[in-house]
mmCIF file of C-alpha atoms in Angstrom:
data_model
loop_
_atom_site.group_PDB
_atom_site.id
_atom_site.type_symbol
_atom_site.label_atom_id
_atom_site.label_comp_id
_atom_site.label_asym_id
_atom_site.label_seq_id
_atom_site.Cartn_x
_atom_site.Cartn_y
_atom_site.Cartn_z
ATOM 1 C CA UNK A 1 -19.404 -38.030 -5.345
ATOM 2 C CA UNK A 2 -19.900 -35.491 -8.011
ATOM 3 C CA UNK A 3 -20.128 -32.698 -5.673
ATOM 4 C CA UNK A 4 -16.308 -33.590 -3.941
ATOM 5 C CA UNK A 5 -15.101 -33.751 -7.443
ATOM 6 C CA UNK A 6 -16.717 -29.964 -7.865
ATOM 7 C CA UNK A 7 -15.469 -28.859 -4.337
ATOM 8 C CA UNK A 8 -12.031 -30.337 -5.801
ATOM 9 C CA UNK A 9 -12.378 -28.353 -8.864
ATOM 10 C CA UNK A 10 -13.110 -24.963 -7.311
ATOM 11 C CA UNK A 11 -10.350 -25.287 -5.197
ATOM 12 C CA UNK A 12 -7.734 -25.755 -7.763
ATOM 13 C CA UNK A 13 -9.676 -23.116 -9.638
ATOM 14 C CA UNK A 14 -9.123 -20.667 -6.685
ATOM 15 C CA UNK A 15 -5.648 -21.801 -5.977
ATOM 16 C CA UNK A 16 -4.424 -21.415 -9.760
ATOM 17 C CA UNK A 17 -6.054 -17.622 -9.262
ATOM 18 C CA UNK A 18 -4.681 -16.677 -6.305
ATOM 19 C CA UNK A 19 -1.699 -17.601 -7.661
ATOM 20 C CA UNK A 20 -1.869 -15.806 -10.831
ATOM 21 C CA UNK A 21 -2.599 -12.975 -9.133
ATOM 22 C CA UNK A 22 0.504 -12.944 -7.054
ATOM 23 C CA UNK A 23 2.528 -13.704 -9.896
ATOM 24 C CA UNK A 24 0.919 -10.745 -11.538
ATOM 25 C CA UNK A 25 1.884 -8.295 -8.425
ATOM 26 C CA UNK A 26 5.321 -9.681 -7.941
ATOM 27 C CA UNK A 27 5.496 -9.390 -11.887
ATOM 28 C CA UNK A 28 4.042 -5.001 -11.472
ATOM 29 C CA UNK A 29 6.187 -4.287 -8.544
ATOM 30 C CA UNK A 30 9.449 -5.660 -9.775
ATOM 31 C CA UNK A 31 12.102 -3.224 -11.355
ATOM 32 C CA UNK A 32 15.503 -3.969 -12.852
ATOM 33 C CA UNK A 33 18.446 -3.387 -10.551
ATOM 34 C CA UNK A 34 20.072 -1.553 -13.620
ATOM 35 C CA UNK A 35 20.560 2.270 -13.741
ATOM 36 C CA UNK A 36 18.552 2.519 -16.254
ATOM 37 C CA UNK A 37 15.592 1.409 -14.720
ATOM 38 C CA UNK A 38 16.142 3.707 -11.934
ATOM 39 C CA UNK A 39 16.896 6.444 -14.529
ATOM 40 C CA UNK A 40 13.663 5.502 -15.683
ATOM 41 C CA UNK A 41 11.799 5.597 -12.288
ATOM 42 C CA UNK A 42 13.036 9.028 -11.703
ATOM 43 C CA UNK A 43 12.075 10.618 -15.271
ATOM 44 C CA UNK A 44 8.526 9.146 -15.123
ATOM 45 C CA UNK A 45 7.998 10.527 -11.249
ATOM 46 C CA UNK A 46 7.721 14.273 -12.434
ATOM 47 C CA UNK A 47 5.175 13.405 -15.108
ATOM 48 C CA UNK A 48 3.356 11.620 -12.231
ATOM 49 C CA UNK A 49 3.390 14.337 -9.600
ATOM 50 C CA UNK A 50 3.076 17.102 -12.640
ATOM 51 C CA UNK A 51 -0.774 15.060 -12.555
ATOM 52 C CA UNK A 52 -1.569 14.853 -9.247
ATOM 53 C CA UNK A 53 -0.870 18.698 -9.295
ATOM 54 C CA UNK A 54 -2.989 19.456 -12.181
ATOM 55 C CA UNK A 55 -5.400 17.600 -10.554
ATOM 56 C CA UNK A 56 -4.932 19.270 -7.204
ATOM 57 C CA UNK A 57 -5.029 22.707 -9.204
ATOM 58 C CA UNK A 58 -8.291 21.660 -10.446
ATOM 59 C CA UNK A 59 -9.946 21.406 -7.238
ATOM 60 C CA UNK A 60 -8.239 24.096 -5.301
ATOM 61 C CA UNK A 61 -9.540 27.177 -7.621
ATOM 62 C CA UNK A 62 -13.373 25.746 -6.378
ATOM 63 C CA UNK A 63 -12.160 26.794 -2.989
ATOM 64 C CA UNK A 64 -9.985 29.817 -3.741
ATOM 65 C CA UNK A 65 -12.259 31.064 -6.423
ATOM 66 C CA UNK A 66 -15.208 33.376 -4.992
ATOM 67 C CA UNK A 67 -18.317 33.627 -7.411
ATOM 68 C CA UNK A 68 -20.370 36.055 -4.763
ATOM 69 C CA UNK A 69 -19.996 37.224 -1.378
ATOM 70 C CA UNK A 70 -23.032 38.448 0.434
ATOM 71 C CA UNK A 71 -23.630 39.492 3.836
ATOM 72 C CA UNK A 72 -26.905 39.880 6.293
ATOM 73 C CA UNK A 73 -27.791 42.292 8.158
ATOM 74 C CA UNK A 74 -27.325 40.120 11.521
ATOM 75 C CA UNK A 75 -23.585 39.194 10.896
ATOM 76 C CA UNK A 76 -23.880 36.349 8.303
ATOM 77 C CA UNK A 77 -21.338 36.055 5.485
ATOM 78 C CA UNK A 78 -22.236 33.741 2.444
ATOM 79 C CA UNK A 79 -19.862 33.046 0.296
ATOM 80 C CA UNK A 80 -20.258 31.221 -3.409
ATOM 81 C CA UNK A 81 -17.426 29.299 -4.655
ATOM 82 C CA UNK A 82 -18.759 27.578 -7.418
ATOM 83 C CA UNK A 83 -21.603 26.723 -9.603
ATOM 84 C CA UNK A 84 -21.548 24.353 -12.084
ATOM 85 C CA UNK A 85 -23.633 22.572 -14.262
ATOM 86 C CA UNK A 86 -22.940 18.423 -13.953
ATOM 87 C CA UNK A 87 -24.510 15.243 -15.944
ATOM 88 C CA UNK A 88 -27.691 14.617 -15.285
ATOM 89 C CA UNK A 89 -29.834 17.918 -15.606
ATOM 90 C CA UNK A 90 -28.726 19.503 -12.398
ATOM 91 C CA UNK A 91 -26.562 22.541 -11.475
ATOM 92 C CA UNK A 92 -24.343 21.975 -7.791
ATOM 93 C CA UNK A 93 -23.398 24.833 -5.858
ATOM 94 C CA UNK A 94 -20.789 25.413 -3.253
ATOM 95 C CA UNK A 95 -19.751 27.857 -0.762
ATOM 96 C CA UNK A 96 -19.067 28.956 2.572
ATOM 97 C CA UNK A 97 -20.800 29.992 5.296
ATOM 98 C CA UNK A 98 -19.158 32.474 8.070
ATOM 99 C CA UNK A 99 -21.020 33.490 11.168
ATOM 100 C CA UNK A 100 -19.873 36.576 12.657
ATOM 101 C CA UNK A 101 -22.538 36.898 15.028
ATOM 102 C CA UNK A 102 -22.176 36.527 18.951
ATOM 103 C CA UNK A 103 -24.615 33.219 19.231
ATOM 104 C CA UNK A 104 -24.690 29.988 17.010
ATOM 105 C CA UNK A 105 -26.440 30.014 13.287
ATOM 106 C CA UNK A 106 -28.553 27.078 13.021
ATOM 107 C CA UNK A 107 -29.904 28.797 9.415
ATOM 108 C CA UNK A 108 -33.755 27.744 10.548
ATOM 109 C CA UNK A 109 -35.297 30.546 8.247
ATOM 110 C CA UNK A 110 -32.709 29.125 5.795
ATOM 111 C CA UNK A 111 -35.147 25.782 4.913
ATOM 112 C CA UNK A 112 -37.503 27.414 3.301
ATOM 113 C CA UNK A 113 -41.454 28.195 3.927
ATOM 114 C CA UNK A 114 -42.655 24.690 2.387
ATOM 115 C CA UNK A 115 -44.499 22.340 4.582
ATOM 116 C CA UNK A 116 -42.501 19.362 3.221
ATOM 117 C CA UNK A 117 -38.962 21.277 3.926
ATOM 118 C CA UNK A 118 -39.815 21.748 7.437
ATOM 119 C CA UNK A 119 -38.318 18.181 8.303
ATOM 120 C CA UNK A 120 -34.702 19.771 6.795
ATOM 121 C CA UNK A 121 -34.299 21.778 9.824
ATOM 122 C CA UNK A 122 -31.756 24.244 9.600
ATOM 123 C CA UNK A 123 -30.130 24.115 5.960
ATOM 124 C CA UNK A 124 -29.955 25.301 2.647
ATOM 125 C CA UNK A 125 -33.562 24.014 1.679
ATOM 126 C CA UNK A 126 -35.141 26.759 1.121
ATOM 127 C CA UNK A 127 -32.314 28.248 -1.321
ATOM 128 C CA UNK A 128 -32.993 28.959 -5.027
ATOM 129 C CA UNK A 129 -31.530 29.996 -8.094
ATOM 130 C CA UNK A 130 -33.244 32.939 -9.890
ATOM 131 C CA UNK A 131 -32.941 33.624 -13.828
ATOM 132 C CA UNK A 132 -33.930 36.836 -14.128
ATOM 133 C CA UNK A 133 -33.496 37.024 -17.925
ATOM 134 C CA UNK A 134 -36.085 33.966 -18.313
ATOM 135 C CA UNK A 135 -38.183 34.607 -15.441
ATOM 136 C CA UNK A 136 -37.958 31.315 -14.162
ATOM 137 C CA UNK A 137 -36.982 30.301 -10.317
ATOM 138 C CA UNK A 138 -35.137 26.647 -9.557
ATOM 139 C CA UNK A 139 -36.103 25.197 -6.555
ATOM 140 C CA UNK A 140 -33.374 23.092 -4.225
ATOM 141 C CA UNK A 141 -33.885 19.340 -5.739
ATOM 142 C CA UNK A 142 -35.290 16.599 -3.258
ATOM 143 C CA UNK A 143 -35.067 13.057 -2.901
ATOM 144 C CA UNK A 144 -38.293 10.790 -2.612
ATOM 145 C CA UNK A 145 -38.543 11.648 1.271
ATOM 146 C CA UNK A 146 -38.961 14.885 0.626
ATOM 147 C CA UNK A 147 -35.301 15.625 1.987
ATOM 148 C CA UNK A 148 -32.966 18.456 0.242
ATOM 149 C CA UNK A 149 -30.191 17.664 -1.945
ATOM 150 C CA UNK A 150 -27.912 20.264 0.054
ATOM 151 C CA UNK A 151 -26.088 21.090 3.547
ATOM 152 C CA UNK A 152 -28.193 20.676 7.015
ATOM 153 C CA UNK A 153 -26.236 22.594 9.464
ATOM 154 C CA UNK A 154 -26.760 19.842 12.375
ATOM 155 C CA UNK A 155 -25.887 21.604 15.236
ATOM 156 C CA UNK A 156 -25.580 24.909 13.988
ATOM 157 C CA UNK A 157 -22.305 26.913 12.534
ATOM 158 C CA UNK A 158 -20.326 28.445 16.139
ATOM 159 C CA UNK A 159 -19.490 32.024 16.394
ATOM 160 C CA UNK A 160 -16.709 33.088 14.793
ATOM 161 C CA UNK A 161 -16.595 29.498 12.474
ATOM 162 C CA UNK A 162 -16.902 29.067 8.932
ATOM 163 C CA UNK A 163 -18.455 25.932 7.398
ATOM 164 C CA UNK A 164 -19.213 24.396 3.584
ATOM 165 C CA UNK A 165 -22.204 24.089 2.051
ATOM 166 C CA UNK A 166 -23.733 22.588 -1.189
ATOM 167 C CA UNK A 167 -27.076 22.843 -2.981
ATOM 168 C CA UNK A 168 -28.198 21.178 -5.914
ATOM 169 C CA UNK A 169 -30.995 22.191 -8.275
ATOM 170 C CA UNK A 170 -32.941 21.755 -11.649
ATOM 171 C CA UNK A 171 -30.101 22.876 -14.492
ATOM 172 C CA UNK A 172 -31.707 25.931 -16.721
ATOM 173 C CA UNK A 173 -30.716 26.041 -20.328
ATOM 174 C CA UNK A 174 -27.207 25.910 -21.292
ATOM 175 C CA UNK A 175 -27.880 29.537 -22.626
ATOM 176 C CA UNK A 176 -28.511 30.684 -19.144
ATOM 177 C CA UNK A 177 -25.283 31.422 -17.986
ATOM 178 C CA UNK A 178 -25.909 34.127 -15.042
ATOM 179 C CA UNK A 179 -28.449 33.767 -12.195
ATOM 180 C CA UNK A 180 -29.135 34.911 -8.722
ATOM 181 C CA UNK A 181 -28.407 32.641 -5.518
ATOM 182 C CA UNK A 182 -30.801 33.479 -2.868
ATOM 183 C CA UNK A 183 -31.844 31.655 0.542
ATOM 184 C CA UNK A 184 -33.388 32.792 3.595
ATOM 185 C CA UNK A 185 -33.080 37.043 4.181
ATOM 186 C CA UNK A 186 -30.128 37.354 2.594
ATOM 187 C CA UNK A 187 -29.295 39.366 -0.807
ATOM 188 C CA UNK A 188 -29.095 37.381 -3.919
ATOM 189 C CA UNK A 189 -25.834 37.089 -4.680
ATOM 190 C CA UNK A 190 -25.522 37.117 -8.865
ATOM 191 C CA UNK A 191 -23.272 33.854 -9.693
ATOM 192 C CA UNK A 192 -21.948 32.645 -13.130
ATOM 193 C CA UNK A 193 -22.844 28.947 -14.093
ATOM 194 C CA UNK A 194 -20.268 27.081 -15.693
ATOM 195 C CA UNK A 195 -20.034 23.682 -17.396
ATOM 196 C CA UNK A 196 -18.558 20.785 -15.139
ATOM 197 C CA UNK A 197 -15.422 18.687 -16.381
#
């Protein structure tokens, strides 16, 4: 008996929600019919798309922007587009890479020389950042399986394509600003850190 009477009550409790909610929506998506509403409507949609572009402007410059450009003897271009320094102790960096070579780039010499890497395949896990003031190298960071926090290239990058990467390592201290990007044979490529959003 007790447990209809609670079956009851949730249901009314449900029903009084669900229709409190659509009361709500109807209530949010209802505008006056007067021109000053739509007066209203039109003056406000500026300010909103004048955000979404800011915001849009904030990302694009990671893309646009180019930190260092290096390129390898066998036709590999490695772009970085970005390196900054997030919550949590750790410094992401992005790029691109562009194969120019006649044959795919799976990036095998790219995962480094460590035994526990090995199981990255072709990626960035053998990259590192180099702070040559403080004479101190960050390896790539790793999750408890011993897998990189960065790009695997899968199947490889095709000729002539250009793919993204990321690589994540141990932050160095705020007052190292400058460092070196190196992975696999190519040069280090001398990138400026800066402080995420």
């Amino acid at each position: 008996m007790d447990f209809r009477h609670t079956r009851k009550g949730r249901g009314a409790l449900s029903a009084v929600a669900v229709t409190a909610g659509l009361l709500l929506t109807v209530a949010g998506c209802g505008g006056g019919g007067d021109d000053n509403s739509g007066k209203e409507s039109s003056s406000s949609a500026p300010s909103a798309s004048g955000s979404g572009d800011s915001a849009t402007a904030s990302t694009a410059p990671s893309s646009d922007t180019v930190l260092a450009e290096v390129k390898g003897e066998n036709g590999i271009t490695l772009t970085v587009t970005s390196a900054e320094r997030e919550d949590g102790g750790f410094v992401t960096v992005n790029g691109t890479v562009t194969n120019n070579t006649d044959s795919v780039f799976v990036g095998v010499n790219w995962r480094g020389d460590e035994q526990e890497l090995a199981k990255n395949g072709g990626s960035m896990a053998g990259a590192s950042l180099v702070d040559q003031k403080g004479k101190k190298k960050y390896l790539i960071l790793r999750d408890t399986s011993g897998d990189c926090l960065c790009t695997t290239f899968g199947v490889g990058v095709k000729s002539g394509a250009t793919t993204t990467w990321y690589a994540q390592f141990p932050a160095p201290p705020t007052s190292t600003t400058e460092v070196d990007f190196e992975v696999g044979d190519m040069p280090p490529a001398a990138i400026k850190i800066s402080d995420g959003e």
